[in-house]
Coordinates of C-alpha atoms in Angstrom, one line a residue:
Chain T
M1098 CA 0.0 0.3 0.0
E1099 CA 3.1 2.4 1.0
A1100 CA 4.2 1.2 -2.4
A1101 CA 1.2 2.4 -4.1
M1102 CA 1.4 5.5 -2.8
G1103 CA 4.6 6.2 -3.8
L1104 CA 3.7 5.3 -7.5
M1105 CA 1.0 8.3 -6.9
R1106 CA 3.4 10.9 -5.8
R1107 CA 5.3 9.9 -8.8
I1108 CA 3.3 9.8 -11.5
P1109 CA 2.5 13.3 -13.9
P1110 CA -0.6 14.5 -11.5
K1111 CA -2.4 14.4 -15.5
H1112 CA -2.2 10.8 -15.0
S1113 CA -3.6 10.1 -11.8
E1114 CA -6.7 9.3 -12.6
A1115 CA -5.4 6.2 -15.2
A1116 CA -2.7 5.8 -12.4
L1117 CA -5.2 5.1 -9.6
S1118 CA -7.7 2.6 -11.6
A1119 CA -4.6 0.8 -12.4
L1120 CA -3.5 0.3 -9.1
L1121 CA -6.9 -0.3 -8.2
S1122 CA -7.0 -3.8 -11.2
L1123 CA -3.8 -4.5 -9.5
L1124 CA -4.6 -4.3 -5.8
P1125 CA -8.3 -5.0 -5.4
H1126 CA -7.9 -5.5 -1.7
H1127 CA -6.5 -2.1 -0.8
S1128 CA -9.2 -0.8 -3.2
A1129 CA -11.4 0.9 -0.1
D1130 CA -7.9 2.3 1.1
L1131 CA -7.0 3.6 -2.3
L1132 CA -10.2 5.3 -2.9
S1133 CA -9.9 7.1 0.4
Q1134 CA -6.5 8.2 0.0
V1135 CA -6.3 8.9 -3.7
D1136 CA -8.1 11.8 -5.5
Q1137 CA -9.7 11.2 -8.1
P1138 CA -10.8 14.2 -10.8
L1139 CA -14.4 14.8 -9.4
Q1140 CA -17.4 13.9 -12.4
V1141 CA -20.5 16.0 -12.8
L1142 CA -23.8 15.1 -13.4
C1143 CA -27.1 17.0 -14.3
D1144 CA -30.4 17.3 -11.9
V1145 CA -33.1 16.2 -13.4
D1146 CA -35.6 19.1 -11.6
S1147 CA -33.3 21.8 -11.6
G1148 CA -30.7 21.2 -14.6
K1149 CA -28.1 22.2 -11.8
E1150 CA -24.8 20.3 -12.0
F1151 CA -23.8 18.8 -9.3
I1152 CA -21.0 16.5 -8.1
L1153 CA -20.3 13.2 -7.5
C1154 CA -18.2 11.5 -4.4
E1155 CA -18.2 9.0 -2.0
Y1156 CA -20.2 11.5 0.4
N1157 CA -23.2 11.7 -2.0
R1158 CA -23.1 8.0 -3.3
D1159 CA -25.2 5.0 -2.7
A1160 CA -24.7 2.0 -4.8
D1161 CA -24.4 3.0 -8.0
S1162 CA -26.7 6.7 -7.6
Y1163 CA -25.8 9.9 -6.4
R1164 CA -28.0 12.1 -4.4
S1165 CA -28.3 15.7 -5.2
P1166 CA -28.3 18.4 -3.5
W1167 CA -30.5 20.3 -4.9
S1168 CA -33.6 18.1 -5.3
N1169 CA -32.2 15.2 -3.0
K1170 CA -33.4 12.9 -5.0
Y1171 CA -31.1 9.8 -6.2
H1172 CA -29.7 9.7 -9.7
P1173 CA -30.6 7.4 -11.1
P1174 CA -33.4 6.3 -8.5
L1175 CA -33.2 4.6 -5.7
D1176 CA -35.9 3.2 -4.1
D1177 CA -33.9 2.9 -0.3
G1178 CA -30.9 5.2 -0.8
L1179 CA -29.8 7.1 2.4
Y1180 CA -30.5 10.6 3.4
P1181 CA -30.0 12.8 5.8
S1182 CA -31.7 13.6 8.6
Q1183 CA -34.5 16.7 8.0
E1184 CA -32.4 19.0 9.9
L1185 CA -29.3 18.6 8.4
R1186 CA -31.0 18.5 5.2
K1187 CA -31.5 22.0 6.2
L1188 CA -28.2 22.8 6.8
E1189 CA -27.0 21.2 3.9
M1190 CA -29.4 23.3 1.5
E1191 CA -28.5 26.5 3.0
A1192 CA -24.3 25.2 2.9
N1193 CA -25.3 25.0 -1.2
D1194 CA -27.3 28.5 -1.4
V1195 CA -24.2 30.1 0.3
F1196 CA -21.2 27.9 -0.9
T1197 CA -22.9 28.9 -4.9
V1198 CA -22.2 32.2 -3.6
Y1199 CA -18.7 31.7 -2.6
C1200 CA -17.7 29.8 -5.8
D1201 CA -19.2 32.3 -8.1
Q1202 CA -16.9 34.9 -6.1
Y1203 CA -13.8 33.4 -6.1
Y1204 CA -14.4 31.0 -9.3
E1205 CA -16.2 33.5 -11.5
G1206 CA -18.2 30.0 -12.7
G1207 CA -17.5 26.3 -11.8
T1208 CA -19.5 24.3 -10.1
S1209 CA -20.3 23.5 -6.8
S1210 CA -21.8 20.7 -4.4
V1211 CA -21.7 21.0 -0.4
Y1212 CA -23.1 17.0 1.3
I1213 CA -23.9 17.0 4.6
W1214 CA -24.5 13.6 6.9
E1215 CA -24.6 12.1 10.5
N1216 CA -21.4 10.7 11.9
E1217 CA -21.4 9.1 15.6
D1218 CA -22.3 11.0 18.8
E1219 CA -24.3 14.1 17.5
G1220 CA -21.2 15.0 14.7
F1221 CA -21.2 15.3 11.7
I1222 CA -19.8 15.3 8.3
G1223 CA -19.9 18.1 5.6
C1224 CA -18.2 17.8 2.5
F1225 CA -17.5 21.1 0.5
L1226 CA -16.8 20.1 -3.6
I1227 CA -15.6 22.7 -5.9
K1228 CA -15.1 21.7 -9.9
K1229 CA -14.0 24.7 -12.4
D1230 CA -12.5 24.5 -15.7
G1231 CA -10.8 27.0 -16.1
S1232 CA -9.8 26.8 -20.1
R1233 CA -10.7 29.2 -23.1
T1234 CA -13.0 27.1 -24.3
A1235 CA -15.1 27.1 -20.7
D1236 CA -15.2 29.1 -18.0
G1237 CA -11.7 30.7 -18.0
R1238 CA -12.4 34.4 -18.2
R1239 CA -9.3 36.1 -19.5
G1240 CA -8.5 33.3 -22.6
Y1241 CA -4.6 32.7 -21.4
L1242 CA -5.5 28.5 -20.7
E1243 CA -5.5 26.1 -23.2
E1244 CA -6.3 23.6 -20.5
G1245 CA -6.9 24.3 -16.8
S1246 CA -8.7 22.8 -14.2
W1247 CA -9.2 22.9 -10.5
E1248 CA -11.0 20.6 -8.1
A1249 CA -11.0 20.7 -4.7
I1250 CA -12.6 18.2 -2.3
H1251 CA -13.0 19.6 1.6
V1252 CA -14.2 17.1 4.3
I1253 CA -14.9 18.8 7.9
E1254 CA -15.5 16.6 11.1
V1255 CA -18.3 18.2 13.8
V1256 CA -18.2 17.2 17.0
P1257 CA -19.7 18.7 19.4
L1258 CA -17.7 20.2 22.8
D1259 CA -20.1 21.1 24.8
E1260 CA -23.4 23.9 24.9
A1261 CA -21.0 26.9 22.8
T1262 CA -18.3 25.3 20.9
A1263 CA -17.3 22.3 18.4
R1264 CA -14.5 20.8 17.0
Y1265 CA -14.2 21.5 13.2
C1266 CA -11.7 19.0 11.7
L1267 CA -10.9 19.9 8.2
T1268 CA -9.3 17.8 5.9
S1269 CA -9.0 19.4 1.8
S1270 CA -7.3 17.9 -1.2
V1271 CA -6.7 20.5 -4.4
M1272 CA -6.4 18.9 -7.8
L1273 CA -5.4 21.5 -10.7
S1274 CA -3.4 21.7 -14.0
L1275 CA -3.0 24.4 -16.1
T1276 CA -1.4 24.9 -19.8
T1277 CA -0.6 27.0 -22.3
N1278 CA 0.4 27.3 -25.3
D1279 CA 1.3 29.6 -27.8
E1280 CA 3.6 30.7 -30.5
S1281 CA 6.8 32.0 -28.7
S1282 CA 6.5 29.5 -25.7
G1283 CA 5.5 26.6 -27.0
A1284 CA 3.2 24.3 -24.4
F1285 CA 3.9 24.7 -21.1
S1286 CA 2.2 22.5 -18.4
L1287 CA 1.8 22.7 -14.6
S1288 CA -0.5 20.0 -13.1
G1289 CA -0.4 18.9 -9.5
S1290 CA -2.6 17.6 -6.2
I1291 CA -1.6 18.6 -2.9
R1292 CA -3.4 17.6 0.7
R1293 CA -3.9 19.4 3.5
Q1294 CA -5.0 19.3 7.3
M1295 CA -6.3 21.7 9.9
N1296 CA -8.3 21.8 12.7
M1297 CA -10.1 24.4 14.6
D1298 CA -12.4 24.3 18.1
L1299 CA -14.6 27.5 17.5
P1300 CA -17.6 29.0 19.4
V1301 CA -21.3 28.1 18.1
D1302 CA -22.9 31.6 18.3
E1303 CA -22.9 32.3 15.0
G1304 CA -24.1 28.7 13.3
H1305 CA -22.1 25.9 12.1
L1306 CA -21.9 27.3 8.1
C1307 CA -20.5 30.0 9.2
N1308 CA -17.4 28.4 11.3
M1309 CA -17.1 25.5 8.4
G1310 CA -17.0 28.3 5.6
R1311 CA -14.5 30.5 6.9
M1312 CA -12.5 27.0 7.5
V1313 CA -12.6 25.9 3.6
E1314 CA -11.7 29.8 2.5
E1315 CA -8.6 30.0 4.8
M1316 CA -7.7 26.8 3.9
E1317 CA -8.6 27.5 0.1
S1318 CA -6.6 30.7 0.3
K1319 CA -3.2 28.8 1.9
L1320 CA -3.6 25.9 -0.9
R1321 CA -3.7 28.3 -4.0
Y1322 CA -0.9 30.5 -2.3
S1323 CA 1.1 27.4 -1.1
L1324 CA 1.1 26.1 -5.2
D1325 CA 1.9 29.1 -6.4
Q1326 CA 4.3 30.2 -4.7
V1327 CA 6.1 27.2 -3.2
Y1328 CA 5.1 24.4 -5.4
F1329 CA 5.6 26.4 -8.8
G1330 CA 7.8 28.2 -7.5
K1331 CA 10.4 25.5 -6.6
T1332 CA 9.7 23.8 -10.3
K1333 CA 10.9 27.0 -11.8
E1334 CA 14.0 27.7 -9.1
M1335 CA 14.8 24.0 -10.7
I1336 CA 14.6 25.0 -14.0
C1337 CA 17.0 28.1 -13.4
T1338 CA 19.3 25.8 -11.7
L1339 CA 19.2 23.4 -15.3
R1340 CA 19.8 26.6 -17.5
P1341 CA 21.1 29.6 -15.4
P1342 CA 19.7 32.9 -17.3
S1343 CA 22.1 34.5 -19.7
E1344 CA 23.0 37.3 -17.2
L1345 CA 24.4 35.0 -14.2
V1346 CA 25.9 33.1 -16.9
Q1347 CA 28.6 35.6 -18.0
T1348 CA 29.5 36.4 -14.5
S1349 CA 30.5 32.6 -13.8
L1350 CA 34.3 31.2 -14.0
P1351 CA 35.1 29.0 -17.1
E1352 CA 37.3 27.0 -15.0
Q1353 CA 36.6 23.2 -15.9
I1354 CA 35.7 22.8 -18.9
N1355 CA 34.6 19.3 -18.9
K1356 CA 31.6 19.3 -16.7
R1357 CA 30.6 15.5 -15.8
R1358 CA 27.6 14.6 -14.3
S1359 CA 27.8 13.6 -10.2
Chain M
M603 CA -17.6 -2.2 -7.1
S604 CA -17.4 -5.4 -5.6
D605 CA -14.4 -8.0 -5.2
E606 CA -16.1 -10.5 -7.3
E607 CA -17.2 -8.8 -10.1
E608 CA -13.8 -7.4 -11.2
T609 CA -11.6 -10.0 -12.6
Q610 CA -8.0 -9.6 -12.1
P611 CA -5.9 -8.8 -15.1
T612 CA -4.0 -10.8 -17.2
D613 CA -0.1 -11.0 -16.4
E614 CA -0.5 -9.2 -19.9
Q615 CA -2.1 -6.4 -18.9
K616 CA 0.1 -6.5 -15.9
I617 CA 3.4 -6.5 -17.4
E618 CA 1.7 -3.6 -19.8
I619 CA 0.6 -1.2 -16.5
A620 CA 4.2 -1.7 -14.9
K621 CA 5.1 -0.7 -18.7
W622 CA 3.4 2.2 -18.3
F623 CA 4.1 3.3 -14.9
L624 CA 7.8 2.7 -15.3
L625 CA 7.6 5.0 -18.7
N626 CA 6.2 7.8 -16.9
A627 CA 8.6 8.2 -14.0
P628 CA 9.8 11.5 -14.2
A629 CA 13.6 12.1 -14.9
G630 CA 15.7 10.8 -12.5
E631 CA 13.0 8.8 -10.6
I632 CA 12.8 5.3 -12.6
Q633 CA 14.4 3.2 -9.9
Y634 CA 11.8 4.7 -6.9
I635 CA 9.1 3.6 -9.2
A636 CA 10.9 0.6 -9.7
K637 CA 11.0 -1.1 -6.8
D638 CA 7.4 0.1 -5.9
M639 CA 6.2 -1.4 -9.1
K640 CA 8.0 -4.7 -7.8
A641 CA 6.1 -4.2 -4.4
V642 CA 3.2 -3.7 -6.0
L643 CA 3.2 -6.4 -8.7
Q644 CA 4.4 -9.0 -6.3
D645 CA 5.4 -10.8 -8.8
E646 CA 9.3 -10.9 -10.2
T647 CA 9.0 -12.4 -13.0
L648 CA 6.2 -10.3 -14.8
Y649 CA 8.4 -7.5 -13.5
I650 CA 11.2 -8.0 -15.0
T651 CA 9.3 -8.8 -18.4
A652 CA 8.0 -5.2 -17.7
A653 CA 11.3 -3.9 -16.7
A654 CA 13.2 -5.4 -20.0
E655 CA 10.8 -3.5 -22.3
A656 CA 10.4 -0.1 -20.7
F657 CA 13.5 0.5 -19.2
P658 CA 15.5 1.0 -23.0
L659 CA 12.8 3.2 -24.1
Y660 CA 12.8 5.6 -20.9
N661 CA 16.9 5.5 -20.9
K662 CA 16.6 6.5 -24.8
S663 CA 13.9 9.2 -24.3
H664 CA 15.6 10.7 -21.4
M665 CA 19.1 10.7 -22.6
I666 CA 21.0 9.3 -20.0
C667 CA 24.8 9.8 -19.6
L668 CA 27.0 6.9 -18.8
D669 CA 30.9 6.4 -17.7
F670 CA 32.4 3.6 -19.7
P671 CA 34.1 1.1 -17.7
D672 CA 37.2 2.3 -17.8
R673 CA 36.5 5.9 -17.4
S674 CA 37.6 7.1 -20.1
G675 CA 34.9 8.8 -21.1
E676 CA 31.2 9.1 -21.2
V677 CA 28.1 7.4 -23.8
M678 CA 24.8 8.9 -23.8
V679 CA 22.1 6.5 -24.5
T680 CA 19.5 8.2 -27.1
P681 CA 17.8 6.7 -30.3
F682 CA 20.2 8.6 -32.7
S683 CA 23.5 6.7 -30.9
E684 CA 22.3 3.2 -30.7
I685 CA 23.5 1.4 -33.6
G686 CA 22.7 -2.7 -32.4
E687 CA 20.6 -4.2 -29.5
N688 CA 22.0 -2.4 -26.3
E689 CA 24.8 -1.0 -28.3
Y690 CA 25.5 2.5 -27.7
L691 CA 28.3 4.7 -30.2
D692 CA 30.6 7.9 -28.5
P693 CA 31.3 9.2 -31.4
R694 CA 34.1 11.1 -29.4
T695 CA 36.0 8.4 -28.2
A696 CA 35.7 6.1 -31.3
Q697 CA 33.5 3.3 -28.4
V698 CA 30.8 1.6 -28.7
A699 CA 29.4 1.2 -24.8
I700 CA 27.5 -2.3 -24.2
V701 CA 24.9 -1.3 -21.9
D702 CA 22.8 -2.7 -19.2
H703 CA 19.3 -0.5 -19.4
V704 CA 17.4 -1.8 -16.4
N705 CA 20.5 -1.4 -14.0
Q706 CA 21.4 1.9 -16.4
V707 CA 25.3 1.2 -16.0
C708 CA 27.4 0.0 -19.7
R709 CA 28.7 -3.0 -18.8
R710 CA 31.1 -3.4 -20.9
A711 CA 32.8 -1.1 -24.1
R712 CA 34.6 -1.6 -27.1
P713 CA 36.7 0.1 -30.2
A714 CA 33.7 0.9 -33.2
N715 CA 34.6 -0.5 -36.8
D716 CA 34.7 1.8 -39.9
E717 CA 31.4 0.8 -40.7
E718 CA 29.8 2.4 -37.5
L719 CA 31.8 5.4 -38.4
P720 CA 31.6 8.4 -40.2
T721 CA 33.8 9.5 -43.2
P722 CA 36.3 11.7 -42.7
Y723 CA 34.5 14.5 -44.5
I724 CA 31.3 13.7 -42.3
E725 CA 33.2 13.6 -38.8
E726 CA 34.9 17.2 -40.2
Y727 CA 32.0 18.3 -40.2
R728 CA 30.8 16.2 -36.7
Y729 CA 33.8 17.1 -35.2
A730 CA 33.7 20.6 -35.7
L731 CA 30.0 21.2 -34.3
D732 CA 31.0 18.8 -31.2
I733 CA 33.5 21.2 -30.5
E734 CA 31.9 24.4 -30.5
V735 CA 28.2 22.7 -28.8
T736 CA 30.2 21.1 -25.9
K737 CA 32.1 24.9 -25.3
Y738 CA 28.3 26.3 -25.3
V739 CA 27.0 23.3 -23.1
S740 CA 29.9 24.0 -20.6
E741 CA 29.3 27.8 -20.5
A742 CA 25.5 27.5 -20.1
Y743 CA 25.0 24.7 -17.6
P744 CA 26.2 23.7 -14.9
K745 CA 25.8 20.2 -15.2
G746 CA 25.0 19.3 -19.2
I747 CA 26.4 17.2 -21.0
C748 CA 25.7 16.7 -24.9
S749 CA 26.7 14.8 -27.9
V750 CA 26.6 15.4 -31.9
H751 CA 25.5 12.2 -34.0
C752 CA 25.3 11.5 -37.8
V753 CA 22.0 10.9 -39.0
N754 CA 22.2 10.6 -42.2
G755 CA 24.3 10.4 -45.0
K756 CA 27.3 9.2 -42.8
D757 CA 29.1 7.6 -45.7
V758 CA 29.1 11.1 -47.6
E759 CA 32.6 11.1 -48.7
E760 CA 32.6 14.7 -50.4
P761 CA 30.4 17.6 -51.3
G762 CA 27.5 17.2 -53.4
M763 CA 25.3 15.2 -51.6
D764 CA 23.2 16.3 -48.7
F765 CA 23.7 14.9 -44.8
E766 CA 22.0 15.2 -41.9
L767 CA 23.9 15.5 -37.9
V768 CA 21.9 15.5 -34.5
V769 CA 23.2 17.6 -31.7
V770 CA 21.6 16.2 -28.2
I771 CA 22.2 18.4 -24.9
S772 CA 20.4 17.0 -21.9
A773 CA 20.6 18.4 -18.3
A774 CA 19.5 16.9 -14.9
R775 CA 19.2 18.3 -11.7
L776 CA 18.2 15.4 -9.1
S777 CA 17.2 16.2 -5.7
P778 CA 15.4 13.4 -4.3
Q779 CA 16.4 14.8 -0.7
N780 CA 14.8 18.1 -1.2
F781 CA 12.0 16.1 -3.1
C782 CA 12.9 18.1 -6.2
N783 CA 13.9 16.7 -9.3
G784 CA 14.0 18.2 -13.1
S785 CA 15.5 17.4 -16.6
W786 CA 15.9 19.8 -19.5
R787 CA 16.3 17.7 -23.0
S788 CA 17.1 19.1 -26.0
I789 CA 17.5 17.7 -29.8
W790 CA 18.8 19.5 -32.8
N791 CA 18.7 18.2 -36.2
V792 CA 21.1 19.8 -38.2
E793 CA 20.5 19.4 -42.0
F794 CA 22.8 20.1 -44.5
K795 CA 21.3 20.3 -47.6
D796 CA 24.2 20.9 -50.9
E797 CA 22.0 22.2 -53.2
A798 CA 20.8 25.1 -51.8
Q799 CA 24.2 25.5 -49.4
L800 CA 21.8 25.8 -46.8
V801 CA 21.5 24.0 -43.3
E802 CA 18.1 24.0 -41.7
V803 CA 18.5 23.6 -38.3
R804 CA 14.8 21.9 -36.5
G805 CA 14.9 22.4 -32.4
T806 CA 12.7 20.1 -30.1
L807 CA 13.4 21.7 -26.4
Q808 CA 11.5 19.6 -23.6
V809 CA 12.0 21.1 -19.5
G810 CA 10.8 19.0 -17.0
A811 CA 10.1 19.6 -13.1
H812 CA 8.8 17.5 -10.2
Y813 CA 8.5 19.0 -7.0
F814 CA 6.8 16.1 -3.8
E815 CA 6.7 17.3 -0.8
E816 CA 3.8 16.4 0.8
G817 CA 2.2 16.8 -3.0
N818 CA 2.9 16.4 -6.1
V819 CA 3.4 18.9 -8.3
Q820 CA 4.9 18.7 -11.9
L821 CA 5.8 21.0 -14.5
D822 CA 5.8 19.8 -18.3
A823 CA 6.8 22.1 -21.0
K824 CA 7.8 21.5 -24.7
H825 CA 8.8 23.6 -27.6
E826 CA 10.0 23.3 -31.3
C827 CA 11.3 25.6 -33.5
K828 CA 13.3 26.4 -36.3
D829 CA 15.9 28.3 -38.1
S830 CA 18.4 28.2 -40.8
T831 CA 22.2 29.1 -41.8
M832 CA 24.4 29.5 -44.9
F833 CA 26.8 25.7 -45.4
T834 CA 30.2 26.3 -45.8
S835 CA 33.3 25.1 -44.3
P836 CA 33.1 23.1 -41.0
E837 CA 34.3 25.4 -38.3
D838 CA 31.9 28.5 -39.7
S839 CA 28.6 26.0 -39.9
A840 CA 29.8 24.5 -36.6
H841 CA 30.0 28.4 -34.9
S842 CA 26.6 29.8 -37.1
V843 CA 24.8 26.3 -35.7
T844 CA 25.9 26.4 -32.5
T845 CA 24.7 30.6 -32.3
I846 CA 21.4 29.7 -33.6
I847 CA 21.2 27.1 -30.8
R848 CA 22.2 29.3 -28.3
H849 CA 19.9 31.9 -29.1
H850 CA 16.7 29.8 -29.0
E851 CA 17.3 28.2 -25.9
T852 CA 18.2 31.7 -24.5
E853 CA 15.1 32.8 -25.6
Y854 CA 12.9 29.9 -24.5
L855 CA 14.1 30.4 -21.0
N856 CA 12.7 33.3 -20.6
S857 CA 10.0 32.8 -22.4
L858 CA 9.3 30.2 -19.7
Q859 CA 9.9 32.7 -17.2
T860 CA 7.2 35.2 -18.3
S861 CA 5.1 32.0 -18.0
Y862 CA 5.9 31.6 -14.3
S863 CA 5.9 35.5 -14.0
K864 CA 2.7 35.8 -15.6
L865 CA 1.4 32.6 -12.9
P866 CA 0.0 34.7 -9.8
D867 CA -1.9 37.5 -11.5
A868 CA -3.0 36.5 -14.8
T869 CA -3.1 32.9 -15.8
F870 CA -3.5 31.1 -12.2
K871 CA -6.9 33.9 -11.5
D872 CA -8.5 32.0 -14.4
L873 CA -8.8 29.1 -11.9
R874 CA -9.5 30.8 -8.7
R875 CA -8.8 34.6 -7.9
K876 CA -6.8 35.2 -5.0
L877 CA -9.7 37.4 -3.3
P878 CA -13.3 38.2 -4.4
V879 CA -13.9 41.4 -6.3
T880 CA -14.8 42.8 -3.5
R881 CA -11.3 42.6 -2.2
T882 CA -12.4 41.8 0.9
L883 CA -13.4 37.9 2.2
F884 CA -16.0 36.1 1.9
P885 CA -18.9 37.7 4.3
W886 CA -20.0 34.2 5.6
H887 CA -22.2 35.3 8.6
N888 CA -24.1 37.8 6.4
T889 CA -24.8 35.8 3.0
S890 CA -28.3 37.4 3.1
Q891 CA -27.3 40.5 1.3
F892 CA -26.1 38.6 -1.4
S893 CA -29.1 36.5 -2.0
L894 CA -30.2 39.6 -2.7
R895 CA -27.7 41.5 -4.4
K896 CA -27.9 37.8 -6.9
D897 CA -31.5 38.8 -7.6
I898 CA -30.4 42.4 -8.8
Q899 CA -27.9 41.7 -11.2
K900 CA -30.5 38.4 -12.3
N901 CA -33.3 41.3 -13.0
L902 CA -31.0 43.5 -14.2
G903 CA -29.2 41.5 -16.5
L904 CA -25.9 42.5 -14.9
E905 CA -22.5 40.6 -15.9
K906 CA -20.5 39.5 -13.8
K907 CA -17.2 41.5 -13.8
K908 CA -13.8 40.1 -13.8

């Protein structure tokens, strides 16, 4: 299993879907572990009632059907599917409405979904998902991207501690890829996936949605920054180490004409 | 998905899967992938078959550089230096390396025989270009290696016929302890056209980087370009061709840097903004204002701002 995770860390992120299905076929006994530890690209379905899209994941799946957060119906229909309690469904509906606006503000398009269901001990789990296609043929406003996708999965486990506070444990993964292609620079493609966790104990006076929302927002901003500055930055640094820009080369001393690889 | 429904993949399928993982290893990482693949396959025989097929392709594609056993020089494993199964020519020392692909070492070397080497006429051009390119690579790349081969017309004895040389440049920086690896590969096809007295140069540049500390982020960039110059003496042609190579590679590096600098504010923004247009964090506690605003926006048919 550790070897499987090692492989997933090295395979180009663009191929992660193919890699995961290959691993699932080789290690069927580990499928539960693999599916929970490796993020797959998000798929969407269209809700039959509202025509709105919703995102598919393990958390709204029952057998081979998926529950829409808009109509609360299973697609394809299921006779005895699992549903959240009335109270949680109310929270879920509010969360979806608010999250749609959040998604709009940050993603200028894209699809979002929130699923909430019971956990043990009066707690519950909320899953916030976002899928954005930023390519110029889709929702890419500025048209830079030949291909671009950002997919985020945030799973928050909420456990009430006492009357006034609750503990929130957030596990987030972001998978992204972007490709630009033009005359002068050819094809330039960056892709990646990272996973982080954040735990907080917060007062519930403003409501769970507020707390969860703020955590998701903070986490997404951190991940975006991290991907941009650290991860992309490191790859850029690597390129400049391989072949320093010409301004630097002129100042280096011309010793060792025969440089050998170590 | 239940285990009973999933049929076990056949041996051929398992071999294909293993090959696929090996071939897709980033620069310098194939041995790590090999180790993990062996553990996942749990079948030594299948792995060996897959490795025997995958490693040669990987090594040639990444243009790995191996030392001769007697340390008399190095040989680059490329499609252009391949003259037989597991045999690779090093034109500089006129030796042929017999290579063990899976272990990525040169097992032994033998002198090249005359049929394997280009004619003196071609060799003049090859040698001159080699000198110039080696000088360029030592200046531009802290740890670069290069090689020049004749891929067409190596038996041409005198002026009057076309021939083609290939320049390969490869640089890799492997820092597994820092979770970062990268590689630069350029392949330059240099066609000497006798009738037009022209030298046409076509380049394919490929750059990759992998950073994997608590994550997995990879860069994959590719660029093609072409240029041409006059067909003159070996030394002058070599000098012009190398100038062309230097010029295009430097330009490409600059455009890569430009792509990176556009990322934070432009390119990335098409995926996710740093902040909403309001420049403030999302008001989770007070979202009723949004439902109202959204209705107004919809009613007035207002376009969303960038």
